[in-house]
Every structure is written in C-alpha cells, then in structure tokens.
Tab-separated table of C-alpha atoms in Angstrom:
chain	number	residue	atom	x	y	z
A	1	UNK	CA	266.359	-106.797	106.963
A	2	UNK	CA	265.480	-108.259	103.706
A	3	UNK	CA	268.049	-107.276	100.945
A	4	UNK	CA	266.686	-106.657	97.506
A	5	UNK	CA	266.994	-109.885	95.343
A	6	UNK	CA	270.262	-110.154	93.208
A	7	UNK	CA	269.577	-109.751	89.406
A	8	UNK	CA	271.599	-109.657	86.304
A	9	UNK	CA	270.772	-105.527	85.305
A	10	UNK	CA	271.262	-106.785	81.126
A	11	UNK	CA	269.208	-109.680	81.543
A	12	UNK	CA	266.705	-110.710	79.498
A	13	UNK	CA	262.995	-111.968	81.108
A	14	UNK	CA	263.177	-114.186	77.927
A	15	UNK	CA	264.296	-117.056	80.435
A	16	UNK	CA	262.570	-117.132	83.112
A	17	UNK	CA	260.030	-119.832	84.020
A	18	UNK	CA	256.193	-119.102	83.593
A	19	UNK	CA	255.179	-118.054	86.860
A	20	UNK	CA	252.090	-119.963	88.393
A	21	UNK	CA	251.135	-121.427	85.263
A	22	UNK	CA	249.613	-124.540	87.567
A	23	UNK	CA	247.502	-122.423	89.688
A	24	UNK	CA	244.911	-120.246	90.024
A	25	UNK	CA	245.578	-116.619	90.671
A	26	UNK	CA	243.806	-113.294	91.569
A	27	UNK	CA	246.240	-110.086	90.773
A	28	UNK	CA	244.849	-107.105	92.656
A	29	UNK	CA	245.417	-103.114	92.317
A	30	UNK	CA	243.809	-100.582	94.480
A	31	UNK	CA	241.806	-98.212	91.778
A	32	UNK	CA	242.870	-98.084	88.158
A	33	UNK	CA	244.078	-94.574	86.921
A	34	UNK	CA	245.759	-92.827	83.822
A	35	UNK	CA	249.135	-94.859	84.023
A	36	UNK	CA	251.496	-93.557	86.729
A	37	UNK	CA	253.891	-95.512	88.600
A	38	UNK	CA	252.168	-98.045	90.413
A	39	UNK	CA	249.991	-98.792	87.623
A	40	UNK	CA	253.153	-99.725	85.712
A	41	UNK	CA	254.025	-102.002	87.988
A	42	UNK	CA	250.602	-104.104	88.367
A	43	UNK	CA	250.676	-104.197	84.038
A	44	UNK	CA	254.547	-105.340	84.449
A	45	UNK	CA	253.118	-108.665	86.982
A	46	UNK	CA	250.199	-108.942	84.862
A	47	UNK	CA	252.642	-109.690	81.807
A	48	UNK	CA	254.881	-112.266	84.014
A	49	UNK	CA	251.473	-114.104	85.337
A	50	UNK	CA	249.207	-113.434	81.952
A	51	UNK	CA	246.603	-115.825	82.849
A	52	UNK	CA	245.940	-113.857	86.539
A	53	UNK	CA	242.464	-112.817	86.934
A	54	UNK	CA	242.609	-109.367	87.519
A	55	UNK	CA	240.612	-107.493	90.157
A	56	UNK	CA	240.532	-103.241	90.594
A	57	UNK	CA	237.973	-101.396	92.843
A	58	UNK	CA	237.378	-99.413	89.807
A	59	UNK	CA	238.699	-97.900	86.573
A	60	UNK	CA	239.282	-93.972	86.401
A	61	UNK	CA	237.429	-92.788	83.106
A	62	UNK	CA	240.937	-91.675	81.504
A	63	UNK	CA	242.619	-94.478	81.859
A	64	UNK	CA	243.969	-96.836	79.402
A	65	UNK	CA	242.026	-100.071	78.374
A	66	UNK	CA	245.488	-102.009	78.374
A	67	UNK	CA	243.869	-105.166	80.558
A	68	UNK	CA	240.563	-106.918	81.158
A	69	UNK	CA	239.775	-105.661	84.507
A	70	UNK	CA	237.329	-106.647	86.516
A	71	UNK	CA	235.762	-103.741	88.562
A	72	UNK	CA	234.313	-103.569	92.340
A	73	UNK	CA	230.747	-102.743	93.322
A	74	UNK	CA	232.397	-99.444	94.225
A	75	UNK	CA	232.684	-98.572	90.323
A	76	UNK	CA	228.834	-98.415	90.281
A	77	UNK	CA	228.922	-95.783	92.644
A	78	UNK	CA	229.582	-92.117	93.184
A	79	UNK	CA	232.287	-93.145	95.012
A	80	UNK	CA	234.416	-94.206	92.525
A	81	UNK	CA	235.209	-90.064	92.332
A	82	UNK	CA	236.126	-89.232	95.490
A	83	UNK	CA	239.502	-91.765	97.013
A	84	UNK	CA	239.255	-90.086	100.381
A	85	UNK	CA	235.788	-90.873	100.615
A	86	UNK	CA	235.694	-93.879	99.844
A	87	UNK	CA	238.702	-95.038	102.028
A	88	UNK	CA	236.341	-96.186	105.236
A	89	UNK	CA	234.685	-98.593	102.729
A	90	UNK	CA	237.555	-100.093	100.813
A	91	UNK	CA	238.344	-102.533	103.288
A	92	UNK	CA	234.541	-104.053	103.025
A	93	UNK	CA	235.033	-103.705	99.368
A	94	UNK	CA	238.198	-105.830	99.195
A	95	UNK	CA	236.253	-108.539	101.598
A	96	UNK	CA	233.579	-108.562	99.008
A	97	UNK	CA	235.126	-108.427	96.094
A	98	UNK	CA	234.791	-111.950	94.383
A	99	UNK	CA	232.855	-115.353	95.750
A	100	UNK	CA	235.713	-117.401	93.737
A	101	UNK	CA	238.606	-118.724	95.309
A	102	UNK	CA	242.193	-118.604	94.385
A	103	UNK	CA	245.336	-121.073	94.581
A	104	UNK	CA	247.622	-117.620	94.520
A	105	UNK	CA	246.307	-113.699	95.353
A	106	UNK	CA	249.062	-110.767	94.738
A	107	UNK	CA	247.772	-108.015	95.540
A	108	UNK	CA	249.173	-104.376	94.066
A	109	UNK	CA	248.741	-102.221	97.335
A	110	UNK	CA	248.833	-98.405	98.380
A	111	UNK	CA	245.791	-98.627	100.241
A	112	UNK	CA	243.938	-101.308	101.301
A	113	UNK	CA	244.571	-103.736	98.444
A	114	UNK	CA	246.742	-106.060	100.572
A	115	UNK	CA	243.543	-106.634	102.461
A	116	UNK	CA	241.386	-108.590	100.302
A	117	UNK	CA	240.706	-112.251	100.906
A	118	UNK	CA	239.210	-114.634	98.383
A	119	UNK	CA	239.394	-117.833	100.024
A	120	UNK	CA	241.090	-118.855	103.171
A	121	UNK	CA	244.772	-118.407	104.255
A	122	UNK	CA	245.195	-122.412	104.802
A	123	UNK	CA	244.490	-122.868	100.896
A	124	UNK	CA	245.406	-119.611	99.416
A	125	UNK	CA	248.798	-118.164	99.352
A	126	UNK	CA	248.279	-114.142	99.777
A	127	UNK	CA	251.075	-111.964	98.871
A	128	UNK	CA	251.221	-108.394	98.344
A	129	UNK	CA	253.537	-105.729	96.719
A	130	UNK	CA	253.481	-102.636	98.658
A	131	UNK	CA	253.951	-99.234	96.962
A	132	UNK	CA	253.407	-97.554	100.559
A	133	UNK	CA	251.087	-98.406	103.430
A	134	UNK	CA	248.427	-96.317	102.505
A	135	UNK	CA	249.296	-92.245	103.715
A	136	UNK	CA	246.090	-91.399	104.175
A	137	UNK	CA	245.996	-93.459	106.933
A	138	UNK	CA	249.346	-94.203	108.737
A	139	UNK	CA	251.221	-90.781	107.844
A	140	UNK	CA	248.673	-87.988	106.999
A	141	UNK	CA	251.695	-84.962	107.215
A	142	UNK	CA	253.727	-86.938	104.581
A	143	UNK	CA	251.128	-86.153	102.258
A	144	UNK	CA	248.555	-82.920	102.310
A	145	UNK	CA	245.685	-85.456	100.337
A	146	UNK	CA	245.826	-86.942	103.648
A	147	UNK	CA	244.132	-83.676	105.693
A	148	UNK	CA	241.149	-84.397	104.806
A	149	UNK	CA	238.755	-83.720	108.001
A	150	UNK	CA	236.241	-86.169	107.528
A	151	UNK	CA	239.292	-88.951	107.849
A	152	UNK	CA	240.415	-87.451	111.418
A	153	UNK	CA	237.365	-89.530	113.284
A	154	UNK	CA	237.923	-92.856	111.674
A	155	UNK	CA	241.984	-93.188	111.037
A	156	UNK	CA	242.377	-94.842	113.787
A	157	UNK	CA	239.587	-97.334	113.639
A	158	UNK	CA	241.097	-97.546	110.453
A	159	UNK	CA	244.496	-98.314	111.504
A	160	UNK	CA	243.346	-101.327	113.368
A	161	UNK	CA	241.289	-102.376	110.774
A	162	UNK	CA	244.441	-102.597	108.074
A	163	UNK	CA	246.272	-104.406	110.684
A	164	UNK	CA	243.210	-106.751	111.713
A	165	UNK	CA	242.339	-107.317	107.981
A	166	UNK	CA	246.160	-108.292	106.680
A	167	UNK	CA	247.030	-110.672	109.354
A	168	UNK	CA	246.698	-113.389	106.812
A	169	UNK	CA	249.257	-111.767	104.082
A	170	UNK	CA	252.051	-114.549	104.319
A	171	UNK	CA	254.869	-112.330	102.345
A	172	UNK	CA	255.395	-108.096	101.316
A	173	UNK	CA	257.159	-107.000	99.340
A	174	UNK	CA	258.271	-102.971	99.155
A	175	UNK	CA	259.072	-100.782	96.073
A	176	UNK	CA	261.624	-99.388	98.428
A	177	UNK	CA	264.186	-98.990	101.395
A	178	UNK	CA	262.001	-96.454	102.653
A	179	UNK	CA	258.516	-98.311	102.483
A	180	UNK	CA	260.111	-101.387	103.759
A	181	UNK	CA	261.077	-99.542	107.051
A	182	UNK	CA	257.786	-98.168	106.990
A	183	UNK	CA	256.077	-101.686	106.397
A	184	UNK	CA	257.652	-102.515	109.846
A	185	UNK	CA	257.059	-99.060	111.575
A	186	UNK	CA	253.383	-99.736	110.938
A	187	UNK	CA	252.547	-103.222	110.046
A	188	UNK	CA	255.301	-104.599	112.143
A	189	UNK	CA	256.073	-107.013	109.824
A	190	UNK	CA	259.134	-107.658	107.506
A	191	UNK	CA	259.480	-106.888	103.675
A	192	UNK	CA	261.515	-107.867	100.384
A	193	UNK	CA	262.549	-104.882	98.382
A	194	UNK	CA	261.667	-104.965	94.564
A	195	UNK	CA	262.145	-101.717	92.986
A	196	UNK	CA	259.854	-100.774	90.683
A	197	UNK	CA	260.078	-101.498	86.531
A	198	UNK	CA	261.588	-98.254	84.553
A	199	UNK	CA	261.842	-98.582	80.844
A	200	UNK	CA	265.022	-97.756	80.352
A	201	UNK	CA	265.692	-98.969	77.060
A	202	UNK	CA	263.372	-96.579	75.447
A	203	UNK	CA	264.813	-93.447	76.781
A	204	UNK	CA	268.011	-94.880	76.257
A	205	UNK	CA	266.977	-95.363	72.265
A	206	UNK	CA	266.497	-91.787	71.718
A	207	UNK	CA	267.189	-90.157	68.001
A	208	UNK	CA	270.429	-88.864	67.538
A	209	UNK	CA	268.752	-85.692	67.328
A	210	UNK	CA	267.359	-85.608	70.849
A	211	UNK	CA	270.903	-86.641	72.263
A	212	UNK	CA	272.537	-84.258	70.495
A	213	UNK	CA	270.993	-81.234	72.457
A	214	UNK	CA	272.782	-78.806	73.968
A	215	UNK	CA	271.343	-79.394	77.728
A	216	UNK	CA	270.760	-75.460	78.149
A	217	UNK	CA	267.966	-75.839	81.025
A	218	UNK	CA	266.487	-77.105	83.863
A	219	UNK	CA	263.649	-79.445	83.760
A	220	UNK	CA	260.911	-80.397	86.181
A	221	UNK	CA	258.468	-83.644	85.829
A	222	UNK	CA	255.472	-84.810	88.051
A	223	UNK	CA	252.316	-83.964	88.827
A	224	UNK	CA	251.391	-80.681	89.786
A	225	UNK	CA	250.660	-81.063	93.060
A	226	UNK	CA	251.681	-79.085	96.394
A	227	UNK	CA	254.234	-81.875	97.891
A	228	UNK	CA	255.966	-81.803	94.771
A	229	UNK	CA	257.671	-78.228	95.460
A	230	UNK	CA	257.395	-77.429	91.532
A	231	UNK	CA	257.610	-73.708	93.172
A	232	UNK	CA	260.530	-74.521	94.695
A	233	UNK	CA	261.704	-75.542	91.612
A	234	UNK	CA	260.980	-72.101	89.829
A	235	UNK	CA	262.993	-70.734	92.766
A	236	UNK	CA	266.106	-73.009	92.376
A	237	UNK	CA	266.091	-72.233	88.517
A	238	UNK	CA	265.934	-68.281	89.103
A	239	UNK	CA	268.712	-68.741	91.388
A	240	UNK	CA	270.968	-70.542	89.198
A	241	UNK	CA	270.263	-68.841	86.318
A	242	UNK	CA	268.908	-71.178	84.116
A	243	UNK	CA	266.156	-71.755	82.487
A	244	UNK	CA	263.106	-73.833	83.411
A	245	UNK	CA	260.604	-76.569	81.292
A	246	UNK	CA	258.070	-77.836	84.005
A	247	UNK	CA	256.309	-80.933	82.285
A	248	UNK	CA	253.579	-82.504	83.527
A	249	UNK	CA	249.433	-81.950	84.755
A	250	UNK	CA	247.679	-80.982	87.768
A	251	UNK	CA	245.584	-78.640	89.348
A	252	UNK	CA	248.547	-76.473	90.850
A	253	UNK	CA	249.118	-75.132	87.256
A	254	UNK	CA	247.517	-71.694	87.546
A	255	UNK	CA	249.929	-71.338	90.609
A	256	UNK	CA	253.160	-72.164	89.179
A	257	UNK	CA	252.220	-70.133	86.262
A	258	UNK	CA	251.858	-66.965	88.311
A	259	UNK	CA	254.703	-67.872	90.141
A	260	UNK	CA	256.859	-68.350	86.811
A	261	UNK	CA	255.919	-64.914	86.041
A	262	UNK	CA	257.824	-63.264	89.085
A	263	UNK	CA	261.371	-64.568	88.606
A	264	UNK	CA	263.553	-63.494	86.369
A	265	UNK	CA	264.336	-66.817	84.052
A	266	UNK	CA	262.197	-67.912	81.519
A	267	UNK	CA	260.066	-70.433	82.544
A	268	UNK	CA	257.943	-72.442	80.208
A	269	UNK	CA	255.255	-75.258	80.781
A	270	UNK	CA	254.887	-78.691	79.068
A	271	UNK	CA	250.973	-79.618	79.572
A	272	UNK	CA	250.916	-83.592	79.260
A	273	UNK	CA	254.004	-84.357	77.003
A	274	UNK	CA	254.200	-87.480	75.317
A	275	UNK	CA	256.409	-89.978	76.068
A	276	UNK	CA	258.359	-89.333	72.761
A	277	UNK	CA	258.435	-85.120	74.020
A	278	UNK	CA	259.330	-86.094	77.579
A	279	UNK	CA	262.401	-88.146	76.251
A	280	UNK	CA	263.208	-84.982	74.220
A	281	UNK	CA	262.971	-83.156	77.389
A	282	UNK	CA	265.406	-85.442	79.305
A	283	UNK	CA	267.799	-85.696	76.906
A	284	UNK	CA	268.054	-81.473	76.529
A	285	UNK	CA	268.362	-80.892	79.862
A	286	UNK	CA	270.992	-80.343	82.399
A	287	UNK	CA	269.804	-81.656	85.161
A	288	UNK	CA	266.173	-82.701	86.486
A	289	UNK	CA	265.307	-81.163	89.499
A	290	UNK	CA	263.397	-83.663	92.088
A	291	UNK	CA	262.977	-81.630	95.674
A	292	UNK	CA	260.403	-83.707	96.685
A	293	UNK	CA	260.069	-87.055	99.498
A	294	UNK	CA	259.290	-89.905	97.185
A	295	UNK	CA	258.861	-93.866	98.474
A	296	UNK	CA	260.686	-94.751	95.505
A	297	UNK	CA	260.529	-92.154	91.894
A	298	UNK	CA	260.417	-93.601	88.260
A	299	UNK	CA	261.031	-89.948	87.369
A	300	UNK	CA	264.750	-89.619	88.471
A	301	UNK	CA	265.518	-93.138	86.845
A	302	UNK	CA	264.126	-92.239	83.108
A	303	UNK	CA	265.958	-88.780	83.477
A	304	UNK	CA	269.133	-90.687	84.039
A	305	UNK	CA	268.563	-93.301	81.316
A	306	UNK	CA	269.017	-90.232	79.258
A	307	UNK	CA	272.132	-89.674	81.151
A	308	UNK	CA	270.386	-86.756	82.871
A	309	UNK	CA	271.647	-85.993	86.204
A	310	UNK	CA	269.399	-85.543	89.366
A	311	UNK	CA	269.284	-83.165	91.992
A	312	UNK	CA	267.381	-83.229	94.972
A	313	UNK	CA	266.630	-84.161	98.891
A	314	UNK	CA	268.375	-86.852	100.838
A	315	UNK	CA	266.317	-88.647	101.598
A	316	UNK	CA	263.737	-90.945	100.629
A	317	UNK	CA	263.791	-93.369	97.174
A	318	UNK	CA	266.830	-90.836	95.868
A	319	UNK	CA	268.719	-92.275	98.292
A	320	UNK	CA	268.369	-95.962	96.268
A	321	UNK	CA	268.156	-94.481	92.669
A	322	UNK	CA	270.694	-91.680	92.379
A	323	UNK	CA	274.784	-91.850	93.901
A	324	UNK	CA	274.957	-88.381	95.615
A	325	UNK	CA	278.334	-86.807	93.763
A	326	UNK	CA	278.463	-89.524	90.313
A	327	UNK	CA	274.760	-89.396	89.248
A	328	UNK	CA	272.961	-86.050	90.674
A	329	UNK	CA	273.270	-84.204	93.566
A	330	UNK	CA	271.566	-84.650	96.872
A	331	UNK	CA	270.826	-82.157	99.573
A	332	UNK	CA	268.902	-81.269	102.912
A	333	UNK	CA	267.590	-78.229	101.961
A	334	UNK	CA	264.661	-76.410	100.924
A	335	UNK	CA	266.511	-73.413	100.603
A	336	UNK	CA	266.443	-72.464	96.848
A	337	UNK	CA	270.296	-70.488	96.924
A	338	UNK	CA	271.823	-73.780	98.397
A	339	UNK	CA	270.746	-75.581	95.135
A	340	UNK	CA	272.670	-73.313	93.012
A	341	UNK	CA	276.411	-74.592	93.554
A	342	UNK	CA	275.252	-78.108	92.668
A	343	UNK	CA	273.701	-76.943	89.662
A	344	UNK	CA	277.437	-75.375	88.678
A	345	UNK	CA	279.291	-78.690	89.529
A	346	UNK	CA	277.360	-80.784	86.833
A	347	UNK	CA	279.933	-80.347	84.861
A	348	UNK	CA	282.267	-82.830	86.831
A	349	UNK	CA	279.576	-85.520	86.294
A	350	UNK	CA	279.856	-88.280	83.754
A	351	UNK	CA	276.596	-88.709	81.491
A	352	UNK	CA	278.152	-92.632	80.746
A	353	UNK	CA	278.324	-92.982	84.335
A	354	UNK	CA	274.845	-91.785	84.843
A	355	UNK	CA	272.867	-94.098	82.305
A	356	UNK	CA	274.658	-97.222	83.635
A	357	UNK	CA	273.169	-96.509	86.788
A	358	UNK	CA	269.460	-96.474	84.854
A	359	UNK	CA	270.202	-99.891	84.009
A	360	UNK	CA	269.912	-101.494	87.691
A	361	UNK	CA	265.822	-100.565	88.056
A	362	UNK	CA	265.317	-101.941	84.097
A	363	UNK	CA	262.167	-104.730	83.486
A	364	UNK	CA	264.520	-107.414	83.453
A	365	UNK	CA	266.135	-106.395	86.865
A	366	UNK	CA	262.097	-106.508	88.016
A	367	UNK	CA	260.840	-109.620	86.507
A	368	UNK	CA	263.535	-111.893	88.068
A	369	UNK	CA	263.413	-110.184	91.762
A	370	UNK	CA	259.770	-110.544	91.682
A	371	UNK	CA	259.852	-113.894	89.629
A	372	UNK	CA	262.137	-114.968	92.796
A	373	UNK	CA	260.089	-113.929	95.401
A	374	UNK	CA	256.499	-115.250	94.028
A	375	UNK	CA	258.681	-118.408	93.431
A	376	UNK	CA	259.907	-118.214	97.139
A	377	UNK	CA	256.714	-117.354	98.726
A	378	UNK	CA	254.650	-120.133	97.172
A	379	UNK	CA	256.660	-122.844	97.689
C-alpha cells in the first residue's frame, strides 16, 4: 500500500520547484461546477502547473470564471444539464476531446476524467488524481444519484469500458484511504494518497470577535442532499438539547425545514453563507455534526481549523481527518440518542489540540505530496 507522501504541515510552497515547466501539459476535470471540493483541488494543481492547458467537459452556469477553461462538445449540448445522462457518453467525450498532443496529462477524476487520451501512452505520461471512481458506476447504493434507472442497462458495459479506456494511466493518485482501497477493489490497480487542499489559514485568521463566541450550538454544513442525514442531524440536536444552524443549499431544504419544525430545539437555516459567515459559524459552535460516509470531507477539516470539534461515523475520510476521543467523536450509529453522550463529553476536548490537527491537510502539506508524486511519475 502506498503511504501518503511525507510533508512538512508549516511549510511554505514558496520553495518548491516549478513543476513541468519543460513540457507540455493537459490538466483535466470532469465538469466544472460552483466550487466544491474537487473543484478546489483541480484550481490548487492549476496554480502549481500555471502554464497547463486546461480541459473540462463543460462549465455549470454558476460557477466561477477563476480559469480559462476550455469546454467539451458536450457544453454545446443539452447534456451539459443532466450528469446522469450524459455518463454513457463521457467516455467518447474524453477520447475526443482535443487533436493536440501533450508531453504530461493529469487528469482531475470522479468520473471518467482519468480516461481521456491526447496522444499516445509511449510519448505522453498520463496521470490522474482520483476523488472516487465514479459512484454512479462502480457503487450505485453508496450514493442515491446513482439509482437512476436508465443507468441499470449500461453500468456494466460501462464498467468495462472505464477499465478498457484507463489501461494506459501510468500513476493514481487518491484523495483518500478509502478511495485508494476502492481504486484497487475496482480498478485493480495501486494508488498514492494526497489528501485534498483545506485552507486552513483563513479559518484559522478569524476576528477576535468570531473566536470569542460562546459555542452555544450545534452546526451542520453540506449540501442538502439525502446521503447527508441533515435529518439525522435535527434528530441528534433535539436529543442533546442543543440548538441547531444547518448551513448550506440543496433541494432537500423544504424537508429539513418541516422536519425542524417537529422537534423541540430551535433550529435555524443558513441559505448559502459566505465564507466570512461560515467561519463565524465554526468558530460559535460546539461541535459540527458530520453523520455522513464521505471519501475524504473538507468540511470536518475547516470546522477544526476553528478548533471546532467533529462528531460523526467511523468510517470513511473521518477516519484520516479527525482522532476519535482528541479531535471529535466518532461512532457506528445512526441512532440519534447514542449521539447525545458525545455531545456532553466535548468538554474534555482541547480546542489547541484540535486546530493543530487542521494543519496536516493545509496547501502546503498538498503542493509538496503532489509536487512529489508528478515529480516521481514523470521521471
């Protein structure tokens, strides 16, 4: 098994070599949305390989302009609104992307993206940095988006076609433990693990004002989305007695609301928070509650930068981002009353100890694990 590669957690990115800078390179993300996790991560390569030509099957229509992008024919379509439907056809997309060829392709994959070929695997070095073979796919129950019926004829020609169509990849990398194993469940093939880039330093830089906060409630943060168990949540607040700030978007939001209204805490809603009011929000509360199977989680890691304890399931990225009993709290439950005697030990944890913990998953601590391995893999 690949260990993660060592890194200095206060370094600085200041010294570390211009990657590629005498080659040609193609840096490739599945489709371009609003900024979310994997996002983050293809802007953080883009600014360690700045002169990468970068490729997207399209551009959502709320997403930032933060790069040039260069878009797939699959933007020009109607497509481009429906991921699940387009799935069957991202692999021809990926093989048709571009008619140039490329010294260097890294490919930003949760999908298909670790597919795409633009030029041949004697000249080109392919790599690709996996945030999760794509679930749609390989592991349909992990994830409900995943049920689609139209998808239950063709997953398994489309199985064989991600395994048929990567054969040429010559290195992965995984955002986590957990993808990594699944990397070699399904692709039978072995993986580095780079965890993800979390801006620490901002929450970390909070106003005195913010850190000063009495930490009088419970706070939730995602999507809002089924998988997530925000209504668990609600549940675990009611039975601890605490109050509730759910912060986020999503199309479960008439739900939640109407299942605020039966419990007996106060539970409020945060509709798209900036990232000056989310800060605010970690550094008030008194623990973020995560009860949901991640592949890795930025979410945890900013709460804890605020020295914001987690609690949650054990399993999945938690396991690498929070120390069950000296950062959060993990458990295997989905039972709301078994949450509530972790919530009243958080009290024996130490916020100090919690931040420092932020500091391993920092940009730094990314840019010289995946400096190293780019370095590595195109020797």
């Amino acid at each position: 098994m690949s260990a993660p590669y060592a890194a200095n957690p206060h370094g600085s990115t200041g010294a570390l070599p211009k990657l590629l800078s005498d080659k040609s390179v193609a840096l490739v993300h599945e489709w371009y949305g609003s900024t979310g996790g994997s996002e983050k991560v293809f802007l953080s390569i883009a600014d360690l390989i700045p002169h990468g030509e970068r490729f997207v099957l399209w551009k959502d229509d709320d997403a930032k302009e933060e790069l040039t992008l260069r878009q797939s024919w699959m933007a020009r379509t109607p497509l481009r609104g429906s991921k699940a439907l387009a799935l069957p056809l991202m692999p021809v997309a990926w093989r048709t992307l571009s008619r140039n060829n490329y010294d260097v392709v890294i490919s930003s994959s949760h999908a298909f993206a670790h597919t795409v070929k633009l030029g041949s695997s004697e000249q080109t070095r392919y790599l690709s940095y996996v945030h999760s073979p794509a679930r749609y796919v390989w592991s349909p129950d992990f994830d409900g988006r995943g049920s689609n019926p139209m998808l239950t004829g063709p997953r398994k020609v489309l199985q064989a076609a991600d395994l048929r169509l990567s054969r040429h990849v010559h290195s992965y990398a995984a955002n986590s433990r957990e993808v990594q194993a699944r990397i070699r469940q399904y692709w039978h093939r072995d993986a580095h693990v780079i965890n993800p880039p979390v801006d620490v330093r901002f929450y970390t830089a909070a106003p005195l004002a913010d850190q000063q906060q009495n930490r009088d409630y419970l706070l939730g943060v995602g999507r809002w989305i089924k998988y997530k168990n925000f209504d668990l949540m609600i549940e675990i607040a009611a039975s601890a007695g605490l109050p509730l700030i759910i912060a986020g978007k999503g199309p479960e939001e008439e739900a939640l609301r109407r299942a605020a209204e039966k419990v007996n805490v106060p539970v409020s809603f945060e509709v798209r928070p900036s990232d000056e009011r989310l800060r605010q929000l970690y550094w008030g509360a008194r623990a973020l509650l995560f009860p949901t199977h991640e592949d890795f989680g930025i979410i945890p890691v900013e709460a804890q930068a605020c020295g914001t304890p987690v609690i949650g399931f054990s399993h999945g990225g938690l396991l690498e981002t929070v120390i069950d009993g000296e950062t959060g709290f993990l458990i295997n439950s989905t039972d709301p009353r078994s949450f509530a005697p972790l919530v009243a030990r958080l009290g024996q944890l130490n916020p100090a100890r919690v931040q420092a913990n932020a500091a391993n998953f920092s940009p730094a601590v990314f840019a010289e694990r995946l400096s190293a391995w780019v370095m590595e893999a195109t020797r």
